């Protein structure tokens, strides 16, 4: 059980820089990148936004296929709102550096969150969008100050079977459709406006704000001091006490609206399983849906830079998106097709008016002879990028094509129930980059 002492902070002589603080928390070597530009990649009538964000950097080392991890920041309004709910002691306020009072056995060891102002800790280090859990309320109740009637409600919430999400969407309790608002700590202190929480409680209890990973979307040979991302902006509706509420993904929305010149913190995560084949003559098939096109821009750019006149292998692209207006990097793809860097480019639209729904896996099945020829005879490499559902669909389509082929004798196993995708994975020729959501 937590005690009041656990949540005490004292003023620190100075705070460490944010970059050092993030390094301490995440145990990564972090760099600063400066935003050069943010360009919309889809026309205004597309109902989802995707942007190309370009950064300047001076020390990132990466190759096509690697990821860039971005540290998002929480909005000033929300951070200030939480700071207003804090109890500070000993002349401390949201702009004075604080550190948690350490237990004697930890003396000398930097605490979980290094010395920082409360404003910085809530902006850069802690996840304030998470939903308070019943155990958080239980830990908070003995140490918070609040009105008696709100304390009663909170006590009920910390023990009752009703979940906090239900409490916050109470007016829509009977609505069964669609996701409900998962209240954040900010929603929580807005609703329970009399609650005052020791600053140290947040430093101890809030989870760490995690970086978001993005597939690097440019070739380092073409842009030696830049890094580009293709970012789909997450946007969805939830039901709340006041009806529908629009929610945005923290990092993707930040990247859509970020102002050129802004500096962000990032690090490269190498992804050895999703690299271009070392031989430039190798043929490749690239299959991506939505922002899953991201890493392939780095592939065709790299091939554009490195291929000698006739030496490079074939490069076949399958792109899936909702409508024609949400096709990504269309102009650049056309250019690469014209210059013969991209051998063929095929599109599949899942929500285009007056067209039957089609997914990339349908297109693969339609091109089965080409796929067979490339994978079986030419030993091409196959790359898939996007969400897990699409990756499963694509893997099934490839298995179907190869299992139905009359020419699969040169693949190593010979069982009737062969999983050709598995064999290709063992051969290092089937590569997946799967986004969690
Ligand atoms: P968050 O603020 O983290 O919100 C996400 C949360 O919102 C979800 O966990 C869920 O709780 C909630 N949520 C989402 N949708 C709904 C819904 N419909 N209803 C209710 N709740 C919902 N993205 C790209 O755009 N481009 C890339 O190149 C790219 N590469 C990636 C590579 C890897 C290896 C991984 C793991 C992910 C990649 N992503 C990429 C996804 C990216 O990392 C982020 O997950 C994405 O941008 C969303 O982050 P966010 O901070 O905007 O959203």
Coordinates of C-alpha atoms in Angstrom, one line a residue, residues 238-420:
X238 CA -16.4 8.2 -28.7
X239 CA -19.6 8.5 -26.7
X240 CA -19.4 10.7 -23.7
X241 CA -21.8 12.4 -21.3
X242 CA -22.3 15.3 -23.8
X243 CA -22.9 13.0 -26.8
X244 CA -20.2 12.3 -29.4
X245 CA -16.7 13.4 -28.7
X246 CA -14.0 13.6 -31.3
X247 CA -10.7 12.1 -30.2
X248 CA -7.3 12.3 -31.9
X249 CA -4.2 10.2 -31.5
X250 CA -1.6 12.1 -29.4
X251 CA 1.5 11.8 -31.6
X252 CA -0.1 11.6 -35.0
X253 CA -2.2 14.8 -34.4
X254 CA 0.9 16.5 -33.0
X255 CA 2.9 15.7 -36.1
X256 CA 0.0 16.9 -38.4
X257 CA -0.1 20.3 -36.6
X258 CA 3.5 20.8 -35.7
X259 CA 5.1 24.1 -36.8
X260 CA 8.3 24.1 -38.9
X261 CA 11.3 24.9 -36.7
X262 CA 9.9 23.0 -33.7
X263 CA 12.4 20.5 -32.3
X264 CA 11.4 17.0 -31.2
X265 CA 13.2 14.2 -29.5
X266 CA 13.6 10.9 -31.4
X267 CA 15.8 7.8 -31.8
X268 CA 16.3 5.2 -34.6
X269 CA 15.2 1.6 -34.0
X270 CA 17.0 -0.6 -36.4
X271 CA 14.8 -3.2 -38.0
X272 CA 17.1 -5.9 -39.5
X273 CA 14.1 -8.0 -40.6
X274 CA 12.8 -5.4 -43.0
X275 CA 15.8 -4.3 -45.1
X276 CA 16.3 -4.2 -48.8
X277 CA 18.1 -7.3 -50.2
X278 CA 21.8 -6.7 -50.2
X279 CA 22.0 -7.5 -54.0
X280 CA 20.6 -4.6 -56.0
X281 CA 19.7 -7.1 -58.7
X282 CA 17.1 -8.8 -56.4
X283 CA 13.5 -8.3 -57.4
X284 CA 11.1 -7.1 -54.8
X285 CA 7.3 -7.0 -54.2
X286 CA 6.0 -4.3 -51.8
X287 CA 2.5 -4.4 -50.4
X288 CA 1.2 -1.6 -48.2
X289 CA -2.2 -0.3 -47.1
X290 CA -2.8 3.2 -45.8
X291 CA 0.2 4.7 -44.1
X292 CA 1.7 1.2 -44.6
X293 CA 3.1 2.7 -47.8
X294 CA 5.6 4.6 -45.6
X295 CA 8.7 2.4 -45.7
X296 CA 8.3 1.7 -49.4
X297 CA 9.0 5.3 -50.3
X298 CA 12.4 4.8 -48.7
X299 CA 12.9 1.7 -50.8
X300 CA 12.1 3.2 -54.2
X301 CA 14.1 6.3 -53.3
X302 CA 17.1 4.1 -52.3
X303 CA 16.8 2.2 -55.6
X304 CA 16.6 5.5 -57.5
X305 CA 19.8 6.6 -55.9
X306 CA 21.8 3.4 -56.0
X307 CA 20.7 1.7 -59.2
X308 CA 23.0 2.0 -62.1
X309 CA 21.3 2.5 -65.5
X310 CA 20.2 -1.1 -66.1
X311 CA 21.5 -3.0 -63.1
X312 CA 18.6 -3.0 -60.6
X313 CA 16.1 -5.7 -60.0
X314 CA 12.3 -5.3 -60.5
X315 CA 10.2 -3.4 -58.0
X316 CA 6.5 -4.1 -57.9
X317 CA 4.2 -2.0 -55.7
X318 CA 0.7 -2.9 -54.4
X319 CA -1.0 0.0 -52.7
X320 CA -4.3 -0.2 -50.8
X321 CA -6.3 2.7 -49.6
X322 CA -10.0 3.8 -49.2
X323 CA -10.5 6.0 -52.2
X324 CA -8.6 7.5 -55.1
X325 CA -8.3 10.8 -53.1
X326 CA -6.5 9.0 -50.3
X327 CA -3.8 7.5 -52.6
X328 CA -0.4 8.4 -51.1
X329 CA 2.7 9.7 -52.9
X330 CA 1.0 9.2 -56.3
X331 CA 3.0 11.8 -58.2
X332 CA 6.3 10.4 -56.9
X333 CA 5.2 6.9 -57.7
X334 CA 4.3 7.9 -61.3
X335 CA 7.8 9.5 -61.6
X336 CA 9.5 6.3 -60.4
X337 CA 7.3 4.3 -62.8
X338 CA 8.3 6.5 -65.7
X339 CA 12.0 6.3 -64.8
X340 CA 11.6 2.5 -64.6
X341 CA 12.7 2.3 -60.9
X342 CA 9.2 1.0 -60.1
X343 CA 8.4 -1.8 -62.6
X344 CA 4.6 -1.9 -61.9
X345 CA 2.3 -0.1 -59.5
X346 CA -1.2 -1.6 -58.7
X347 CA -3.9 0.1 -56.5
X348 CA -6.8 -1.3 -54.6
X349 CA -9.6 0.9 -53.3
X350 CA -11.9 -0.3 -50.5
X351 CA -14.4 2.6 -50.4
X352 CA -14.4 4.2 -53.8
X353 CA -17.8 5.1 -55.1
X354 CA -19.2 2.9 -58.0
X355 CA -16.3 0.5 -57.7
X356 CA -16.4 -2.9 -56.0
X357 CA -14.5 -3.1 -52.7
X358 CA -11.0 -4.3 -53.3
X359 CA -8.1 -5.0 -51.0
X360 CA -4.4 -5.5 -51.8
X361 CA -4.8 -9.2 -51.3
X362 CA -7.5 -9.3 -54.0
X363 CA -5.0 -7.6 -56.4
X364 CA -2.3 -10.1 -55.5
X365 CA -4.6 -13.0 -56.4
X366 CA -5.5 -11.3 -59.7
X367 CA -1.7 -11.0 -60.4
X368 CA -1.0 -14.6 -59.4
X369 CA 1.2 -15.4 -62.4
X370 CA 3.4 -12.5 -61.8
X371 CA 3.7 -13.3 -58.1
X372 CA 4.4 -16.9 -58.8
X373 CA 7.1 -16.0 -61.4
X374 CA 8.7 -13.6 -59.0
X375 CA 8.6 -15.6 -55.8
X376 CA 9.3 -19.1 -57.2
X377 CA 11.5 -18.6 -60.2
X378 CA 13.2 -15.2 -59.5
X379 CA 13.5 -15.7 -55.7
X380 CA 12.1 -12.2 -55.2
X381 CA 11.8 -10.7 -51.7
X382 CA 8.3 -9.9 -50.4
X383 CA 7.5 -7.0 -48.1
X384 CA 4.2 -6.2 -46.3
X385 CA 3.5 -3.2 -44.2
X386 CA 0.3 -2.1 -42.5
X387 CA -2.1 -3.3 -39.8
X388 CA -2.2 -6.9 -38.6
X389 CA -5.5 -7.7 -40.3
X390 CA -4.2 -6.8 -43.7
X391 CA -0.9 -8.6 -43.1
X392 CA -2.8 -11.8 -42.4
X393 CA -4.9 -11.4 -45.5
X394 CA -1.8 -10.9 -47.6
X395 CA -0.1 -13.8 -46.1
X396 CA -3.1 -16.0 -46.9
X397 CA -3.2 -14.7 -50.5
X398 CA 0.5 -15.5 -51.0
X399 CA 0.0 -19.0 -49.5
X400 CA -2.9 -19.6 -51.8
X401 CA -1.0 -18.5 -54.9
X402 CA 2.1 -20.6 -54.1
X403 CA 0.1 -23.7 -52.9
X404 CA -1.8 -23.6 -56.2
X405 CA 1.3 -23.2 -58.3
X406 CA 2.4 -26.1 -60.4
X407 CA 6.0 -24.8 -60.2
X408 CA 6.6 -24.9 -56.5
X409 CA 8.9 -28.0 -56.7
X410 CA 12.0 -26.0 -56.0
X411 CA 10.8 -24.8 -52.6
X412 CA 12.5 -26.9 -49.9
X413 CA 9.8 -28.9 -48.3
X414 CA 7.3 -31.2 -50.0
X415 CA 4.5 -31.9 -47.6
X416 CA 0.9 -31.5 -48.8
X417 CA 0.1 -28.9 -46.2
X418 CA 3.1 -26.6 -46.9
X419 CA 3.1 -23.2 -45.5
X420 CA 5.0 -21.4 -48.3

